[in-house]
Short mmCIF file of N, CA and C in Angstrom, two decimals:
data_model
loop_
_atom_site.label_atom_id
_atom_site.label_comp_id
_atom_site.label_asym_id
_atom_site.label_seq_id
_atom_site.Cartn_x
_atom_site.Cartn_y
_atom_site.Cartn_z
N MET A 247 44.77 -2.51 1.46
CA MET A 247 43.95 -3.67 1.19
C MET A 247 42.82 -3.79 2.22
N ARG A 248 43.15 -3.59 3.51
CA ARG A 248 42.13 -3.66 4.55
C ARG A 248 41.06 -2.59 4.36
N VAL A 249 41.48 -1.40 3.94
CA VAL A 249 40.54 -0.31 3.72
C VAL A 249 39.57 -0.68 2.61
N MET A 250 40.07 -1.28 1.54
CA MET A 250 39.20 -1.70 0.43
C MET A 250 38.20 -2.76 0.91
N PHE A 251 38.68 -3.73 1.69
CA PHE A 251 37.80 -4.78 2.18
C PHE A 251 36.74 -4.20 3.11
N ALA A 252 37.17 -3.33 4.01
CA ALA A 252 36.22 -2.71 4.95
C ALA A 252 35.21 -1.87 4.18
N SER A 253 35.65 -1.18 3.16
CA SER A 253 34.73 -0.38 2.35
C SER A 253 33.72 -1.26 1.63
N ALA A 254 34.19 -2.40 1.12
CA ALA A 254 33.31 -3.33 0.42
C ALA A 254 32.27 -3.91 1.38
N VAL A 255 32.69 -4.25 2.59
CA VAL A 255 31.77 -4.80 3.58
C VAL A 255 30.74 -3.74 3.97
N LEU A 256 31.19 -2.51 4.19
CA LEU A 256 30.29 -1.42 4.55
C LEU A 256 29.30 -1.16 3.42
N LEU A 257 29.76 -1.14 2.18
CA LEU A 257 28.89 -0.92 1.04
C LEU A 257 27.86 -2.05 0.93
N ALA A 258 28.30 -3.28 1.11
CA ALA A 258 27.36 -4.41 1.05
C ALA A 258 26.32 -4.32 2.15
N ALA A 259 26.74 -3.93 3.33
CA ALA A 259 25.79 -3.80 4.45
C ALA A 259 24.79 -2.68 4.18
N MET A 260 25.28 -1.57 3.66
CA MET A 260 24.39 -0.45 3.38
C MET A 260 23.43 -0.80 2.25
N THR A 261 23.91 -1.47 1.23
CA THR A 261 23.06 -1.85 0.10
C THR A 261 22.01 -2.85 0.55
N GLY A 262 22.39 -3.79 1.37
CA GLY A 262 21.44 -4.78 1.87
C GLY A 262 20.33 -4.13 2.67
N ALA A 263 20.68 -3.16 3.47
CA ALA A 263 19.67 -2.47 4.27
C ALA A 263 18.75 -1.65 3.39
N ALA A 264 19.31 -1.06 2.35
CA ALA A 264 18.52 -0.22 1.47
C ALA A 264 17.53 -1.04 0.64
N PHE A 265 17.87 -2.29 0.39
CA PHE A 265 17.04 -3.14 -0.45
C PHE A 265 16.41 -4.29 0.35
N ALA A 266 16.07 -4.02 1.60
CA ALA A 266 15.47 -5.04 2.45
C ALA A 266 14.13 -5.47 1.86
N GLU A 267 13.87 -6.75 1.94
CA GLU A 267 12.61 -7.30 1.45
C GLU A 267 11.47 -6.81 2.34
N PRO A 268 10.31 -6.55 1.76
CA PRO A 268 9.16 -6.17 2.59
C PRO A 268 8.81 -7.31 3.56
N ASP A 269 8.30 -6.95 4.71
CA ASP A 269 7.94 -7.89 5.76
C ASP A 269 6.41 -7.92 5.88
N VAL A 270 5.81 -9.02 5.44
CA VAL A 270 4.35 -9.15 5.45
C VAL A 270 3.80 -9.06 6.87
N ALA A 271 4.50 -9.65 7.84
CA ALA A 271 4.03 -9.61 9.23
C ALA A 271 4.00 -8.16 9.74
N LYS A 272 5.01 -7.38 9.40
CA LYS A 272 5.01 -5.97 9.78
C LYS A 272 3.91 -5.22 9.02
N GLY A 273 3.65 -5.64 7.78
CA GLY A 273 2.58 -5.03 7.01
C GLY A 273 1.22 -5.27 7.63
N GLU A 274 1.04 -6.45 8.21
CA GLU A 274 -0.22 -6.74 8.91
C GLU A 274 -0.40 -5.82 10.11
N ILE A 275 0.68 -5.54 10.79
CA ILE A 275 0.64 -4.61 11.92
C ILE A 275 0.32 -3.20 11.41
N ALA A 276 0.96 -2.80 10.31
CA ALA A 276 0.70 -1.48 9.73
C ALA A 276 -0.76 -1.35 9.28
N PHE A 277 -1.36 -2.45 8.84
CA PHE A 277 -2.75 -2.42 8.38
C PHE A 277 -3.72 -2.03 9.50
N LYS A 278 -3.31 -2.17 10.73
CA LYS A 278 -4.16 -1.76 11.85
C LYS A 278 -4.52 -0.28 11.76
N LYS A 279 -3.66 0.52 11.11
CA LYS A 279 -3.96 1.94 10.91
C LYS A 279 -5.09 2.12 9.89
N CYS A 280 -5.34 1.11 9.10
CA CYS A 280 -6.33 1.17 8.01
C CYS A 280 -7.67 0.53 8.39
N MET A 281 -7.65 -0.30 9.42
CA MET A 281 -8.80 -1.15 9.75
C MET A 281 -10.08 -0.40 10.14
N ALA A 282 -9.95 0.81 10.61
CA ALA A 282 -11.16 1.55 10.97
C ALA A 282 -12.02 1.82 9.73
N CYS A 283 -11.37 1.90 8.58
CA CYS A 283 -12.07 2.27 7.35
C CYS A 283 -12.07 1.18 6.28
N HIS A 284 -11.14 0.24 6.34
CA HIS A 284 -10.98 -0.77 5.30
C HIS A 284 -10.90 -2.17 5.90
N ALA A 285 -11.26 -3.15 5.09
CA ALA A 285 -11.17 -4.55 5.50
C ALA A 285 -10.52 -5.36 4.38
N VAL A 286 -9.96 -6.51 4.74
CA VAL A 286 -9.44 -7.48 3.79
C VAL A 286 -9.86 -8.87 4.26
N GLY A 287 -9.79 -9.81 3.35
CA GLY A 287 -10.11 -11.19 3.69
C GLY A 287 -11.44 -11.61 3.10
N PRO A 288 -11.78 -12.88 3.25
CA PRO A 288 -12.99 -13.43 2.62
C PRO A 288 -14.29 -12.76 3.06
N ASP A 289 -14.34 -12.26 4.27
CA ASP A 289 -15.57 -11.65 4.79
C ASP A 289 -15.53 -10.12 4.76
N ALA A 290 -14.58 -9.54 4.02
CA ALA A 290 -14.44 -8.09 3.99
C ALA A 290 -15.68 -7.43 3.41
N LYS A 291 -16.11 -6.39 4.09
CA LYS A 291 -17.29 -5.61 3.67
C LYS A 291 -16.90 -4.14 3.55
N VAL A 292 -17.76 -3.39 2.91
CA VAL A 292 -17.57 -1.94 2.83
C VAL A 292 -17.67 -1.37 4.24
N LYS A 293 -16.74 -0.52 4.58
CA LYS A 293 -16.80 0.25 5.82
C LYS A 293 -16.90 1.71 5.38
N VAL A 294 -16.14 2.57 5.99
CA VAL A 294 -16.07 3.95 5.52
C VAL A 294 -15.44 3.96 4.12
N GLY A 295 -14.50 3.05 3.90
CA GLY A 295 -13.85 2.88 2.61
C GLY A 295 -14.14 1.50 2.06
N PRO A 296 -13.73 1.26 0.82
CA PRO A 296 -13.99 -0.04 0.21
C PRO A 296 -13.06 -1.12 0.76
N PRO A 297 -13.45 -2.40 0.63
CA PRO A 297 -12.52 -3.48 0.97
C PRO A 297 -11.28 -3.37 0.08
N LEU A 298 -10.16 -3.84 0.57
CA LEU A 298 -8.91 -3.73 -0.18
C LEU A 298 -8.45 -5.05 -0.78
N ASN A 299 -9.33 -6.03 -0.84
CA ASN A 299 -8.99 -7.30 -1.49
C ASN A 299 -8.65 -7.05 -2.95
N GLY A 300 -7.54 -7.61 -3.39
CA GLY A 300 -7.15 -7.50 -4.79
C GLY A 300 -6.73 -6.11 -5.22
N ILE A 301 -6.44 -5.22 -4.30
CA ILE A 301 -6.13 -3.83 -4.63
C ILE A 301 -4.84 -3.70 -5.44
N VAL A 302 -3.83 -4.50 -5.12
CA VAL A 302 -2.55 -4.38 -5.82
C VAL A 302 -2.72 -4.91 -7.24
N GLY A 303 -2.60 -4.00 -8.19
CA GLY A 303 -2.78 -4.35 -9.60
C GLY A 303 -4.18 -4.09 -10.12
N ALA A 304 -5.08 -3.63 -9.26
CA ALA A 304 -6.47 -3.36 -9.66
C ALA A 304 -6.60 -1.97 -10.27
N LYS A 305 -7.64 -1.80 -11.04
CA LYS A 305 -7.98 -0.50 -11.62
C LYS A 305 -8.54 0.38 -10.50
N TRP A 306 -8.31 1.67 -10.59
CA TRP A 306 -8.91 2.61 -9.63
C TRP A 306 -10.42 2.44 -9.69
N ALA A 307 -11.08 2.60 -8.55
CA ALA A 307 -12.55 2.53 -8.44
C ALA A 307 -13.08 1.17 -8.90
N HIS A 308 -12.36 0.11 -8.59
CA HIS A 308 -12.71 -1.22 -9.09
C HIS A 308 -13.79 -1.93 -8.29
N PHE A 309 -14.02 -1.53 -7.06
CA PHE A 309 -14.96 -2.26 -6.21
C PHE A 309 -16.39 -1.78 -6.46
N ASP A 310 -17.19 -2.64 -7.07
CA ASP A 310 -18.60 -2.29 -7.33
C ASP A 310 -19.35 -2.10 -6.02
N GLY A 311 -20.16 -1.08 -5.98
CA GLY A 311 -20.98 -0.85 -4.81
C GLY A 311 -20.41 0.16 -3.84
N TYR A 312 -19.24 0.72 -4.14
CA TYR A 312 -18.68 1.74 -3.28
C TYR A 312 -18.76 3.08 -4.01
N ALA A 313 -19.16 4.12 -3.29
CA ALA A 313 -19.30 5.46 -3.88
C ALA A 313 -17.96 6.19 -3.79
N TYR A 314 -17.13 5.97 -4.79
CA TYR A 314 -15.81 6.60 -4.84
C TYR A 314 -15.93 8.10 -5.10
N SER A 315 -14.90 8.83 -4.71
CA SER A 315 -14.83 10.26 -5.02
C SER A 315 -14.63 10.43 -6.52
N ALA A 316 -14.91 11.63 -6.99
CA ALA A 316 -14.74 11.93 -8.42
C ALA A 316 -13.29 11.71 -8.86
N ASP A 317 -12.33 12.08 -8.01
CA ASP A 317 -10.91 11.88 -8.35
C ASP A 317 -10.61 10.42 -8.67
N ILE A 318 -11.08 9.54 -7.80
CA ILE A 318 -10.79 8.11 -7.97
C ILE A 318 -11.59 7.54 -9.15
N LYS A 319 -12.85 7.94 -9.30
CA LYS A 319 -13.66 7.48 -10.45
C LYS A 319 -13.03 7.95 -11.76
N ASP A 320 -12.59 9.19 -11.81
CA ASP A 320 -11.96 9.71 -13.02
C ASP A 320 -10.67 8.96 -13.34
N GLY A 321 -9.91 8.64 -12.30
CA GLY A 321 -8.69 7.86 -12.50
C GLY A 321 -9.00 6.48 -13.06
N GLY A 322 -10.06 5.85 -12.54
CA GLY A 322 -10.48 4.55 -13.06
C GLY A 322 -10.91 4.64 -14.51
N ALA A 323 -11.67 5.67 -14.83
CA ALA A 323 -12.12 5.87 -16.21
C ALA A 323 -10.94 6.12 -17.15
N ALA A 324 -9.87 6.71 -16.62
CA ALA A 324 -8.67 6.98 -17.42
C ALA A 324 -7.75 5.76 -17.49
N GLY A 325 -8.14 4.68 -16.81
CA GLY A 325 -7.34 3.45 -16.86
C GLY A 325 -6.22 3.37 -15.85
N LYS A 326 -6.24 4.25 -14.85
CA LYS A 326 -5.19 4.20 -13.83
C LYS A 326 -5.31 2.91 -13.02
N MET A 327 -4.14 2.39 -12.62
CA MET A 327 -4.07 1.14 -11.87
C MET A 327 -3.38 1.37 -10.52
N TRP A 328 -3.77 0.53 -9.57
CA TRP A 328 -3.14 0.57 -8.25
C TRP A 328 -1.93 -0.36 -8.25
N ASP A 329 -0.89 0.03 -8.99
CA ASP A 329 0.36 -0.74 -8.93
C ASP A 329 1.08 -0.36 -7.63
N ALA A 330 2.16 -1.06 -7.34
CA ALA A 330 2.85 -0.82 -6.06
C ALA A 330 3.33 0.63 -5.93
N ALA A 331 3.84 1.20 -7.01
CA ALA A 331 4.35 2.58 -6.93
C ALA A 331 3.22 3.58 -6.68
N THR A 332 2.07 3.38 -7.32
CA THR A 332 0.94 4.28 -7.13
C THR A 332 0.37 4.14 -5.72
N LEU A 333 0.24 2.89 -5.26
CA LEU A 333 -0.22 2.67 -3.89
C LEU A 333 0.73 3.31 -2.89
N ASP A 334 2.03 3.17 -3.13
CA ASP A 334 3.02 3.75 -2.24
C ASP A 334 2.83 5.27 -2.15
N ALA A 335 2.66 5.91 -3.29
CA ALA A 335 2.45 7.36 -3.31
C ALA A 335 1.15 7.73 -2.61
N TYR A 336 0.10 6.96 -2.83
CA TYR A 336 -1.20 7.25 -2.23
C TYR A 336 -1.17 7.07 -0.71
N ILE A 337 -0.55 5.98 -0.26
CA ILE A 337 -0.48 5.72 1.18
C ILE A 337 0.40 6.77 1.87
N ALA A 338 1.41 7.27 1.16
CA ALA A 338 2.27 8.31 1.74
C ALA A 338 1.52 9.62 1.93
N ASN A 339 0.67 9.96 0.96
CA ASN A 339 -0.06 11.22 1.03
C ASN A 339 -1.28 11.14 0.11
N PRO A 340 -2.40 10.64 0.60
CA PRO A 340 -3.58 10.46 -0.25
C PRO A 340 -4.03 11.72 -0.99
N LYS A 341 -3.95 12.85 -0.36
CA LYS A 341 -4.43 14.10 -0.97
C LYS A 341 -3.52 14.57 -2.11
N ALA A 342 -2.28 14.14 -2.15
CA ALA A 342 -1.40 14.51 -3.26
C ALA A 342 -1.83 13.81 -4.54
N LEU A 343 -2.33 12.59 -4.41
CA LEU A 343 -2.74 11.81 -5.58
C LEU A 343 -4.20 12.07 -5.95
N ALA A 344 -5.04 12.28 -4.95
CA ALA A 344 -6.47 12.52 -5.17
C ALA A 344 -6.90 13.68 -4.26
N PRO A 345 -6.64 14.92 -4.70
CA PRO A 345 -6.89 16.09 -3.85
C PRO A 345 -8.32 16.22 -3.33
N LYS A 346 -9.28 15.75 -4.10
CA LYS A 346 -10.68 15.85 -3.68
C LYS A 346 -11.21 14.50 -3.19
N GLY A 347 -10.29 13.58 -2.94
CA GLY A 347 -10.67 12.25 -2.48
C GLY A 347 -11.26 12.27 -1.09
N LYS A 348 -11.97 11.19 -0.77
CA LYS A 348 -12.64 11.07 0.53
C LYS A 348 -11.71 10.64 1.65
N MET A 349 -10.57 10.05 1.32
CA MET A 349 -9.74 9.44 2.34
C MET A 349 -9.16 10.50 3.27
N ALA A 350 -9.65 10.49 4.50
CA ALA A 350 -9.19 11.43 5.52
C ALA A 350 -8.11 10.74 6.35
N PHE A 351 -6.95 10.63 5.76
CA PHE A 351 -5.83 9.93 6.39
C PHE A 351 -4.58 10.72 6.05
N ALA A 352 -3.77 11.00 7.06
CA ALA A 352 -2.58 11.83 6.85
C ALA A 352 -1.50 11.13 6.06
N GLY A 353 -1.54 9.81 6.02
CA GLY A 353 -0.54 9.05 5.30
C GLY A 353 0.46 8.40 6.23
N ILE A 354 1.23 7.48 5.66
CA ILE A 354 2.29 6.79 6.39
C ILE A 354 3.60 7.30 5.81
N LYS A 355 4.40 7.93 6.62
CA LYS A 355 5.63 8.58 6.16
C LYS A 355 6.79 7.60 5.95
N SER A 356 6.83 6.50 6.68
CA SER A 356 7.94 5.56 6.59
C SER A 356 7.88 4.74 5.29
N ASP A 357 8.95 4.83 4.50
CA ASP A 357 9.03 4.05 3.26
C ASP A 357 8.89 2.55 3.54
N ASP A 358 9.61 2.07 4.56
CA ASP A 358 9.57 0.64 4.88
C ASP A 358 8.19 0.20 5.33
N GLU A 359 7.53 1.00 6.14
CA GLU A 359 6.19 0.65 6.61
C GLU A 359 5.21 0.57 5.44
N ARG A 360 5.32 1.49 4.49
CA ARG A 360 4.44 1.44 3.32
C ARG A 360 4.73 0.20 2.47
N LYS A 361 5.99 -0.13 2.28
CA LYS A 361 6.34 -1.32 1.50
C LYS A 361 5.82 -2.58 2.19
N ASP A 362 5.95 -2.64 3.52
CA ASP A 362 5.44 -3.79 4.27
C ASP A 362 3.92 -3.88 4.13
N LEU A 363 3.24 -2.75 4.22
CA LEU A 363 1.79 -2.72 4.10
C LEU A 363 1.35 -3.19 2.71
N ILE A 364 2.02 -2.73 1.68
CA ILE A 364 1.67 -3.14 0.31
C ILE A 364 1.92 -4.63 0.12
N ALA A 365 2.99 -5.16 0.71
CA ALA A 365 3.25 -6.61 0.63
C ALA A 365 2.14 -7.38 1.33
N PHE A 366 1.66 -6.88 2.46
CA PHE A 366 0.55 -7.52 3.16
C PHE A 366 -0.70 -7.51 2.28
N LEU A 367 -1.03 -6.36 1.69
CA LEU A 367 -2.22 -6.25 0.85
C LEU A 367 -2.11 -7.11 -0.40
N ALA A 368 -0.91 -7.25 -0.93
CA ALA A 368 -0.70 -8.01 -2.16
C ALA A 368 -1.05 -9.49 -2.02
N GLN A 369 -1.11 -9.99 -0.81
CA GLN A 369 -1.47 -11.40 -0.60
C GLN A 369 -2.92 -11.70 -0.92
N PHE A 370 -3.77 -10.69 -0.87
CA PHE A 370 -5.20 -10.90 -0.97
C PHE A 370 -5.69 -10.78 -2.42
N LYS A 371 -6.32 -11.85 -2.88
CA LYS A 371 -6.94 -11.83 -4.21
C LYS A 371 -8.27 -11.09 -4.10
N ALA A 372 -8.89 -10.82 -5.23
CA ALA A 372 -10.16 -10.07 -5.24
C ALA A 372 -11.24 -10.72 -4.41
N ASP A 373 -11.22 -12.05 -4.29
CA ASP A 373 -12.24 -12.75 -3.49
C ASP A 373 -11.88 -12.81 -2.00
N GLY A 374 -10.76 -12.23 -1.63
CA GLY A 374 -10.34 -12.21 -0.23
C GLY A 374 -9.46 -13.37 0.17
N SER A 375 -9.30 -14.34 -0.70
CA SER A 375 -8.41 -15.46 -0.37
C SER A 375 -6.96 -15.01 -0.55
N LYS A 376 -6.07 -15.79 0.07
CA LYS A 376 -4.64 -15.49 -0.06
C LYS A 376 -4.04 -16.39 -1.11
#
């Protein structure tokens, strides 16, 4: 009986850790890796890359006035969207998703850090408000 209870507690603890909620505050810290090239918020402007306001759920190449790579423009023309799973894959390894893309970033390897970053970005509407 004790073994079953201990197993259940261990399983619950492991499951809870595996399904931890994203942490927006940690995502804000992770965004510091992106700030040299991207901005968010009401005053966000084009830098090396486009502003990321409203990126979660947006169509690829959605920001008017930014010269996207052919990979990203083609994805937008094909109707691709920046859903959480696509953003996660892109942030993990940008060149895997857009081999000829402009983003010169090695990616973020930590699953949790990417989830936190996406949760942080998801707060921002297209106009930069939260």
